[in-house]
PDB file of C-alpha atoms and ligand atoms in Angstrom:
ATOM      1  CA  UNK A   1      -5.243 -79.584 -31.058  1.00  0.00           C
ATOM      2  CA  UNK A   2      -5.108 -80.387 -34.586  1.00  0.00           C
ATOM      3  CA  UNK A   3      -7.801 -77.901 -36.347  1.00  0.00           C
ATOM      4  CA  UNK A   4      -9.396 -78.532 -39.909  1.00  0.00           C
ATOM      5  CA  UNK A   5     -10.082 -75.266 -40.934  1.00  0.00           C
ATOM      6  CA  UNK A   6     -12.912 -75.037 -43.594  1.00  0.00           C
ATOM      7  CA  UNK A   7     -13.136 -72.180 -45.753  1.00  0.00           C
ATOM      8  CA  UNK A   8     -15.852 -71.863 -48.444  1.00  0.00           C
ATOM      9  CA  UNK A   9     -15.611 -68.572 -50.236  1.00  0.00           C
ATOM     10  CA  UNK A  10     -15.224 -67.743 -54.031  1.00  0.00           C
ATOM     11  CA  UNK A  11     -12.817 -65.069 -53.490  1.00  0.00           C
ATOM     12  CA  UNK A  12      -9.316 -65.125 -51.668  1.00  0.00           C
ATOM     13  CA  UNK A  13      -8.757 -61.626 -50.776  1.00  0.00           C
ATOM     14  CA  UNK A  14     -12.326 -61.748 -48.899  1.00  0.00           C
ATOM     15  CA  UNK A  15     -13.171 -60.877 -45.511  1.00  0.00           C
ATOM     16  CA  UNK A  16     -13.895 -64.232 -44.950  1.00  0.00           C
ATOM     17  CA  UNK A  17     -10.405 -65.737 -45.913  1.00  0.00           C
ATOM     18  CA  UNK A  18      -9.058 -62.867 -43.825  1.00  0.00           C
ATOM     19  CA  UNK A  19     -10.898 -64.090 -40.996  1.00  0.00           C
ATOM     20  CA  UNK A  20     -10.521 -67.619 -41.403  1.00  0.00           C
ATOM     21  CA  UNK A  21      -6.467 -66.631 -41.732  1.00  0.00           C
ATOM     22  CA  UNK A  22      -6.708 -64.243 -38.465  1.00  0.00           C
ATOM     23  CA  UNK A  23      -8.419 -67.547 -36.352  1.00  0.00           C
ATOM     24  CA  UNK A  24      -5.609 -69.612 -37.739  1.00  0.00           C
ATOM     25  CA  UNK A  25      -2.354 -67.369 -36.624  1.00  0.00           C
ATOM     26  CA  UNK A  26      -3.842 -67.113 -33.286  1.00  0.00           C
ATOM     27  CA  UNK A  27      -4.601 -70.390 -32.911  1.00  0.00           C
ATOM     28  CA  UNK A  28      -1.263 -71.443 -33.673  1.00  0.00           C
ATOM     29  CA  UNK A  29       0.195 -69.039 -31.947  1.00  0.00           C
ATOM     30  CA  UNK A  30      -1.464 -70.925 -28.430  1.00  0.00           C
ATOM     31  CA  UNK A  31       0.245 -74.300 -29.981  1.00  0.00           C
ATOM     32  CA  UNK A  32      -2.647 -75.252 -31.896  1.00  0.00           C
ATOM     33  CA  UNK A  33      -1.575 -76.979 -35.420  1.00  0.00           C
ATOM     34  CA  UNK A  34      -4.209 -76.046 -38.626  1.00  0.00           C
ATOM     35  CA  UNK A  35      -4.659 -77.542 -42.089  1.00  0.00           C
ATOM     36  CA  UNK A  36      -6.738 -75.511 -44.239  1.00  0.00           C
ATOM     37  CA  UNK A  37      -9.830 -76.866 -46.417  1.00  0.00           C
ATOM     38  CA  UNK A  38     -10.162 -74.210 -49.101  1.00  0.00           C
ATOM     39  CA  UNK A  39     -13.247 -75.739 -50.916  1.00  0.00           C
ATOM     40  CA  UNK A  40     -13.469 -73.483 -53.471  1.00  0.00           C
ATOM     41  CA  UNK A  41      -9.757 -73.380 -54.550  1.00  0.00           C
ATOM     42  CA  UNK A  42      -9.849 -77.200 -54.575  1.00  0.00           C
ATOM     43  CA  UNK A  43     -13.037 -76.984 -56.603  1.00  0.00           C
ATOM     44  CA  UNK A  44     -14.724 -78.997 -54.236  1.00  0.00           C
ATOM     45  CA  UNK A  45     -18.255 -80.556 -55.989  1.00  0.00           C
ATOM     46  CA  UNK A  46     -21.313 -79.659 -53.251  1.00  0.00           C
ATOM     47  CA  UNK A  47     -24.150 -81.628 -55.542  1.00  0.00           C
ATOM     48  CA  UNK A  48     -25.122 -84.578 -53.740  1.00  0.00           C
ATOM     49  CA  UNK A  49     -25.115 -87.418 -56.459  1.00  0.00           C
ATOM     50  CA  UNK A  50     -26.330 -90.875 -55.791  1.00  0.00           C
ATOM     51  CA  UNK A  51     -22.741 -92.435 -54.794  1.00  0.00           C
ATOM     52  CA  UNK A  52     -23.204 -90.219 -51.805  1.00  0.00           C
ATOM     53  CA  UNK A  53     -26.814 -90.513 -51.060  1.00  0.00           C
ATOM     54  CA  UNK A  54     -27.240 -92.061 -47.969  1.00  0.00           C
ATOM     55  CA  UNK A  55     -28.670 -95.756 -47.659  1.00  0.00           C
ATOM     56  CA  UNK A  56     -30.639 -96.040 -44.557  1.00  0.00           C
ATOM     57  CA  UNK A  57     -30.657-100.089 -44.679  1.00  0.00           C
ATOM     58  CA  UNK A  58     -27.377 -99.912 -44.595  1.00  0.00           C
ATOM     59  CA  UNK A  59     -24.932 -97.698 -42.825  1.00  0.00           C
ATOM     60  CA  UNK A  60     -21.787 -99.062 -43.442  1.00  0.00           C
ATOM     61  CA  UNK A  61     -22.366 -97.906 -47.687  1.00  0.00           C
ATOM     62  CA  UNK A  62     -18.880 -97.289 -48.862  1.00  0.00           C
ATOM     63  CA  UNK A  63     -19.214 -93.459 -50.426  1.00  0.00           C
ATOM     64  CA  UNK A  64     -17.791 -92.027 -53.584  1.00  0.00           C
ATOM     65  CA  UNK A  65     -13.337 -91.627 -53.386  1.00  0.00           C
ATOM     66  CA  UNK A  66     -14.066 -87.637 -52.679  1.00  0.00           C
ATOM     67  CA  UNK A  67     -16.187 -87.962 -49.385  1.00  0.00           C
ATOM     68  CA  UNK A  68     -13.816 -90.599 -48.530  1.00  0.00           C
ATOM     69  CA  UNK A  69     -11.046 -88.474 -49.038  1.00  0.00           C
ATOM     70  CA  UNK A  70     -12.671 -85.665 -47.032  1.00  0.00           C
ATOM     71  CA  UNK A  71     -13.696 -87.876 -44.134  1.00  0.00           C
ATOM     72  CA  UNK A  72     -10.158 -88.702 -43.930  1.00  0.00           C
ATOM     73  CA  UNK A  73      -9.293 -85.413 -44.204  1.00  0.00           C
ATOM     74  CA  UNK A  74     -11.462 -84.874 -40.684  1.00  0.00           C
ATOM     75  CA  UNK A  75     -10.160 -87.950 -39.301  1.00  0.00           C
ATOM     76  CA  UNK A  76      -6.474 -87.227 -39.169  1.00  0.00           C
ATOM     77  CA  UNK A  77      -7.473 -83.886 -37.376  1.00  0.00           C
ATOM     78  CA  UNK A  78      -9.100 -83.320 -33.651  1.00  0.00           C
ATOM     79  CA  UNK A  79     -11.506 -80.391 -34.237  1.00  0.00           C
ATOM     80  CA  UNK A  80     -13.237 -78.438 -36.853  1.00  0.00           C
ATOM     81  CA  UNK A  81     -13.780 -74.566 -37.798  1.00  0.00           C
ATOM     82  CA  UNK A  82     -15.654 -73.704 -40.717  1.00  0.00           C
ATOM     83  CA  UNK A  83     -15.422 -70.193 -41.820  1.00  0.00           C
ATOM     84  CA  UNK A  84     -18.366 -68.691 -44.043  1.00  0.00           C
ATOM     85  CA  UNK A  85     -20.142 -65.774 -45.307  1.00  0.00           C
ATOM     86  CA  UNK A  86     -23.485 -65.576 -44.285  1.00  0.00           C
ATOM     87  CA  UNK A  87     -25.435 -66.138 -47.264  1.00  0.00           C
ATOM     88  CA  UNK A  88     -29.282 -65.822 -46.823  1.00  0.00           C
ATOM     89  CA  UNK A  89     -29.594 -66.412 -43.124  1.00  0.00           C
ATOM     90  CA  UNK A  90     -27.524 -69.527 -43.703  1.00  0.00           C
ATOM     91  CA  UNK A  91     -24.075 -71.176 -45.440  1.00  0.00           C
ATOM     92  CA  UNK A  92     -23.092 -70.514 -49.125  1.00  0.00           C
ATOM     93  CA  UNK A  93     -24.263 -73.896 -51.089  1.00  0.00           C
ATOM     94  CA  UNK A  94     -20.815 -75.517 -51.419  1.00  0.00           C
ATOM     95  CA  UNK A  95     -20.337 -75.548 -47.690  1.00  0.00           C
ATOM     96  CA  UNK A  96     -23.919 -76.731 -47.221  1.00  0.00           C
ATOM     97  CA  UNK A  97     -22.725 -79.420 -50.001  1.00  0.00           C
ATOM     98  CA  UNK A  98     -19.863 -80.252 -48.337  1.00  0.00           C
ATOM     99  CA  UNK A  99     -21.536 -81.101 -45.270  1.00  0.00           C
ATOM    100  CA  UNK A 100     -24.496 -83.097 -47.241  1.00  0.00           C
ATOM    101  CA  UNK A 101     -22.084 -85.519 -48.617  1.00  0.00           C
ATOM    102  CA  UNK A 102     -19.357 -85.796 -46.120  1.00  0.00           C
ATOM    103  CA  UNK A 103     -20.963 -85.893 -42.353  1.00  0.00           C
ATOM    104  CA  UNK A 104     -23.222 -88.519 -44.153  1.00  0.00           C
ATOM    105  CA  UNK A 105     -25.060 -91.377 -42.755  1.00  0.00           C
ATOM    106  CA  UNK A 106     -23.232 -94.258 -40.621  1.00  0.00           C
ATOM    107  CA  UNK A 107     -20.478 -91.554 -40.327  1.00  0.00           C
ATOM    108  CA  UNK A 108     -21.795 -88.330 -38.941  1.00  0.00           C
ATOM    109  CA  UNK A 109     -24.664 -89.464 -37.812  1.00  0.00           C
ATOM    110  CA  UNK A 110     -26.893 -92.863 -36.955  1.00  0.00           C
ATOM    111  CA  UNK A 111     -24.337 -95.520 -36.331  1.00  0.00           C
ATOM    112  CA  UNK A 112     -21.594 -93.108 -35.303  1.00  0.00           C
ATOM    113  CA  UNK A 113     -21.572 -89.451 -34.516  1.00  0.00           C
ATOM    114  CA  UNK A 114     -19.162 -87.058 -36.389  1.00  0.00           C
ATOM    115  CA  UNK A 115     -15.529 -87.595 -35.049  1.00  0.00           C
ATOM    116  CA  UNK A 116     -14.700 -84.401 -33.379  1.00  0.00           C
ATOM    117  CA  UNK A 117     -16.178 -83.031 -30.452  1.00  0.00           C
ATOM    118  CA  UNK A 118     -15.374 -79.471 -30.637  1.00  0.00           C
ATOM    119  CA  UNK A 119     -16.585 -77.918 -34.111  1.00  0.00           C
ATOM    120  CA  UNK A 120     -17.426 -74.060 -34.651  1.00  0.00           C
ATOM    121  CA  UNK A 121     -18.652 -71.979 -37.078  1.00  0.00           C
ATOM    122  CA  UNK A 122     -17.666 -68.185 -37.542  1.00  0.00           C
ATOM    123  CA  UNK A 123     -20.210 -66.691 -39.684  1.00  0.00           C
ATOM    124  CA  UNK A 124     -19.116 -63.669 -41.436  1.00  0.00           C
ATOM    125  CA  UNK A 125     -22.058 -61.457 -41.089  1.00  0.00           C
ATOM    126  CA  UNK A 126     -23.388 -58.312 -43.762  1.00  0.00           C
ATOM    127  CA  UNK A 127     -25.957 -57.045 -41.160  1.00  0.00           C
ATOM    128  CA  UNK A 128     -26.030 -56.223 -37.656  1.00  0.00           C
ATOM    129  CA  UNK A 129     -26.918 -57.957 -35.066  1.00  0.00           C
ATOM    130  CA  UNK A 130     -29.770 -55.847 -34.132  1.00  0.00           C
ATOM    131  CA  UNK A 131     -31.166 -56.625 -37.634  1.00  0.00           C
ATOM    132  CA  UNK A 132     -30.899 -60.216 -36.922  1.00  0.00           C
ATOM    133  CA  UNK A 133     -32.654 -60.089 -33.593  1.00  0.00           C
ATOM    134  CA  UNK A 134     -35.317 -58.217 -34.739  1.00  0.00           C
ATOM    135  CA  UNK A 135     -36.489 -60.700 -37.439  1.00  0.00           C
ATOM    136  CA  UNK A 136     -34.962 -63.772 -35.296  1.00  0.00           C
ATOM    137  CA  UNK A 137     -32.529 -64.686 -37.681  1.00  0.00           C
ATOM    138  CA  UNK A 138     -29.688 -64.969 -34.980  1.00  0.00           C
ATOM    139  CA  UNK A 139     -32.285 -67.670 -33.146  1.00  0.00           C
ATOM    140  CA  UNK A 140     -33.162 -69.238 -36.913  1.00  0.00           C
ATOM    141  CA  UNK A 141     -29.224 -70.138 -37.378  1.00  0.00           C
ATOM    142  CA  UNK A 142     -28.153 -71.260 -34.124  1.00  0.00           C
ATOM    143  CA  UNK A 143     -31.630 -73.859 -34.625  1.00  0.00           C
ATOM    144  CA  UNK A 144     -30.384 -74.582 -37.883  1.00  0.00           C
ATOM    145  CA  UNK A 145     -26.985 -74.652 -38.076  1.00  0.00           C
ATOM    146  CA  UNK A 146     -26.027 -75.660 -34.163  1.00  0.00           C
ATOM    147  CA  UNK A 147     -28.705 -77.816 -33.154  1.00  0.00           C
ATOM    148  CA  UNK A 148     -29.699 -79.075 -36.876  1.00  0.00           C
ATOM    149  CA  UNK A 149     -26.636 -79.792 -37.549  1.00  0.00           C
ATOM    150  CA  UNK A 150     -23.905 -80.300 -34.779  1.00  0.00           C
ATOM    151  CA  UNK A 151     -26.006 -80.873 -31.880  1.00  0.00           C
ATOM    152  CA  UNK A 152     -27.638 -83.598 -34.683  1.00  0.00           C
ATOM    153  CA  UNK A 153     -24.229 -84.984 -34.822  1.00  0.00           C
ATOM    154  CA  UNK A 154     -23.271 -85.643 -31.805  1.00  0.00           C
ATOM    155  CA  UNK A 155     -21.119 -82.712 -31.290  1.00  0.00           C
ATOM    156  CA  UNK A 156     -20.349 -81.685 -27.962  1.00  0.00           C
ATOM    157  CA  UNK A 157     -18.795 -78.613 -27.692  1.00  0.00           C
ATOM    158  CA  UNK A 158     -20.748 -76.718 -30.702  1.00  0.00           C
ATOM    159  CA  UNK A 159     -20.650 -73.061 -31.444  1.00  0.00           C
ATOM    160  CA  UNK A 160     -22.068 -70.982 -34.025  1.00  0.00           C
ATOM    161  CA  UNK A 161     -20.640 -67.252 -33.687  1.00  0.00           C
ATOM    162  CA  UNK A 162     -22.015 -64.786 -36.011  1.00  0.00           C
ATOM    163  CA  UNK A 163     -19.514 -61.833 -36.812  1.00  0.00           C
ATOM    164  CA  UNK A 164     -21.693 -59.551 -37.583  1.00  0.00           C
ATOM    165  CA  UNK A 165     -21.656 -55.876 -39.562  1.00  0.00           C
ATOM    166  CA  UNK A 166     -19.475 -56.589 -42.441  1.00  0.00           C
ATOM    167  CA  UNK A 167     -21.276 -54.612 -44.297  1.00  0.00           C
ATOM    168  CA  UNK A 168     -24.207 -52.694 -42.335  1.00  0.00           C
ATOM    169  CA  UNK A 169     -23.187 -50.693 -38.953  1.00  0.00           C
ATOM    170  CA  UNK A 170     -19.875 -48.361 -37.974  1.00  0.00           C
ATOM    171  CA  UNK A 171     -17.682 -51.223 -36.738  1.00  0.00           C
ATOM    172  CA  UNK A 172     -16.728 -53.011 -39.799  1.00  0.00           C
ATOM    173  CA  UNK A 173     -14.305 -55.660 -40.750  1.00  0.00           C
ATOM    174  CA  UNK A 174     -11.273 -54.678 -38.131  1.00  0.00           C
ATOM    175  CA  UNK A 175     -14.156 -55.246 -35.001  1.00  0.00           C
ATOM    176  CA  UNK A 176     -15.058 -58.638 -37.200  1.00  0.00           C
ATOM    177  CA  UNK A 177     -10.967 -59.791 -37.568  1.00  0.00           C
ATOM    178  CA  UNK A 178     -10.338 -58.615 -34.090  1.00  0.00           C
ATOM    179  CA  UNK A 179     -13.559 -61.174 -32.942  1.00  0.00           C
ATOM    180  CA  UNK A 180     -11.844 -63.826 -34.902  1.00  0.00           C
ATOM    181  CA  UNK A 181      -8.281 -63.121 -33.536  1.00  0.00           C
ATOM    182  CA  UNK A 182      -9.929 -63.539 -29.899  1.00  0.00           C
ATOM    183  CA  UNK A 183     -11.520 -66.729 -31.219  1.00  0.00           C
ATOM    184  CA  UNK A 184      -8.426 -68.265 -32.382  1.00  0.00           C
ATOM    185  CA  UNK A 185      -6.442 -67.583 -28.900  1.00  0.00           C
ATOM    186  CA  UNK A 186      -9.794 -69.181 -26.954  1.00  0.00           C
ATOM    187  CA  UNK A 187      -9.828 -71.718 -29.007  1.00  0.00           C
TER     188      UNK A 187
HETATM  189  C1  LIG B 201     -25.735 -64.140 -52.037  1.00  0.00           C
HETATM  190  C2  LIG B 201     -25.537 -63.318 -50.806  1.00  0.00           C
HETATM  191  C3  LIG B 201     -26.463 -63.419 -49.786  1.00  0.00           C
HETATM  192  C4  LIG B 201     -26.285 -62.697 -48.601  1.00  0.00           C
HETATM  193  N1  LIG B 201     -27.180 -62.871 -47.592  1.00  0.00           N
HETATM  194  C5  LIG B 201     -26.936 -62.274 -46.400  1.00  0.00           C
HETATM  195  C6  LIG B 201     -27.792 -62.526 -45.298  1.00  0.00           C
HETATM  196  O1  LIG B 201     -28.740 -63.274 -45.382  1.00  0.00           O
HETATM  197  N2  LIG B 201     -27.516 -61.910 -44.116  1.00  0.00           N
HETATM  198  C7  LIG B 201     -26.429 -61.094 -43.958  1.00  0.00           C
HETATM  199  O2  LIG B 201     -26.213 -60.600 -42.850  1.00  0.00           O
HETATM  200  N3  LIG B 201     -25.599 -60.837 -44.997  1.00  0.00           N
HETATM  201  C8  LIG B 201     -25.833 -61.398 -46.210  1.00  0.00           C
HETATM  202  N4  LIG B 201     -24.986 -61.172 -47.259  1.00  0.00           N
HETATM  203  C9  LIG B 201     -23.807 -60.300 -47.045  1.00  0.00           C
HETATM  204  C10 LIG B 201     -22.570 -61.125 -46.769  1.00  0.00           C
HETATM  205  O3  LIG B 201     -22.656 -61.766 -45.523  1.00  0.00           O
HETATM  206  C11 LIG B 201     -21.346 -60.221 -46.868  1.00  0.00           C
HETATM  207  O4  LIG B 201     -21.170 -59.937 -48.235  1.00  0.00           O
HETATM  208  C12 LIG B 201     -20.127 -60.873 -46.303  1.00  0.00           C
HETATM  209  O5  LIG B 201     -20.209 -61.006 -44.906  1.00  0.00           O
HETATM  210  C13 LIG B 201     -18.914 -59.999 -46.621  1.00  0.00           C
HETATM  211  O6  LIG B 201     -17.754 -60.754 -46.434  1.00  0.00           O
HETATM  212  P1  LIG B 201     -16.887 -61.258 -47.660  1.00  0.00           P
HETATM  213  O7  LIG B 201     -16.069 -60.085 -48.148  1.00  0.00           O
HETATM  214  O8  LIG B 201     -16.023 -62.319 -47.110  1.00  0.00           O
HETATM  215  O9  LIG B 201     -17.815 -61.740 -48.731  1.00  0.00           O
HETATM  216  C14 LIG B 201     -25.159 -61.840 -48.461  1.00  0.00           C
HETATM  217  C15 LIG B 201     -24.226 -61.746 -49.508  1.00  0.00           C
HETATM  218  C16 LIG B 201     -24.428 -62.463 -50.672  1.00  0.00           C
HETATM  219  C17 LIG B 201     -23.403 -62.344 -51.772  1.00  0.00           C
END
């Protein structure tokens, strides 16, 4: 399949890049092809202006030259894996931004549904997963981000995995890039 791979950290040499890069060689290593989506490195804009703002009389609004350059980014691909940092119990802003204006209205959702069926999320996770289920954090984001969002869209194969203990715990970021290297090769 041909994979958009969404990354949306500040820093290159993070865990998260490092896992997003660990999904991608196994991936293609079972034939898959991936194009990366750095957002930060491309200084991608999250803030929803009004050229993006959805207009629900009309769904076929032509959106600012950015989205349309990002939905054609998804377009020419087949599935989508966006890699993040968990950043309170949810995505870092310019992901969340990326998704605001780009799976927008008429595209994403109403009229059509977002165009790939398979879409995952890692989430690169500080805590462990204990400390998640205790406070139902892991149940908050799979509501949130899975159902909210994908299930919303009218994707249907969805996945949120949380990769928990990047910072909490004793298993620490070889367990998280050894999760991702098994998600890449299931893929
Ligand atoms: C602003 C901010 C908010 C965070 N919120 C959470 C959180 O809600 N839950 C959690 O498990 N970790 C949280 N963390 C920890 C990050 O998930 C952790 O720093 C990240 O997984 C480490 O990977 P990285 O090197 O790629 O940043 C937060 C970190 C930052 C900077």
């Amino acid at each position: 399949m041909k994979i958009l791979l969404v990354v949306a950290h500040p820093r290159s040499n993070s865990l998260t890049h490092a896992v997003a890069a660990a999904f991608s060689d196994a991936a293609r290593s079972k034939g898959h092809t991936v194009e990366l989506a750095d957002l930060m490195a491309e200084g991608f804009d999250p803030v929803m202006r009004e050229a993006d703002e959805p207009d629900w009389e009309n769904p076929d609004k032509t959106y600012s030259p950015e989205v349309q350059r990002e939905m054609e980014r998804v377009e020419r691909n087949e599935a989508t894996v966006l890699v993040f940092p968990v950043w309170w119990w949810s995505m870092p802003a310019l992901l969340k931004g990326w998704i605001d204006r780009v799976w927008n209205n008429g595209w994403a959702y109403g009229k059509k549904t977002y165009p790939h069926k398979r879409v995952w999320m890692l989430a690169v996770a500080g805590s462990i997963e204990e400390s998640y289920a205790k406070r139902g954090y892991d149940t908050a984001m799979q509501t949130q981000l899975n159902t909210g969002i994908l299930d919303y869209c009218g994707v249907a194969e969805p996945r949120l995995n949380i990769l928990f203990g990047s910072v909490e715990g004793d298993d620490g970021p070889d367990h998280i890039l050894a999760q991702a290297r098994n998600l890449g090769s299931d893929f």
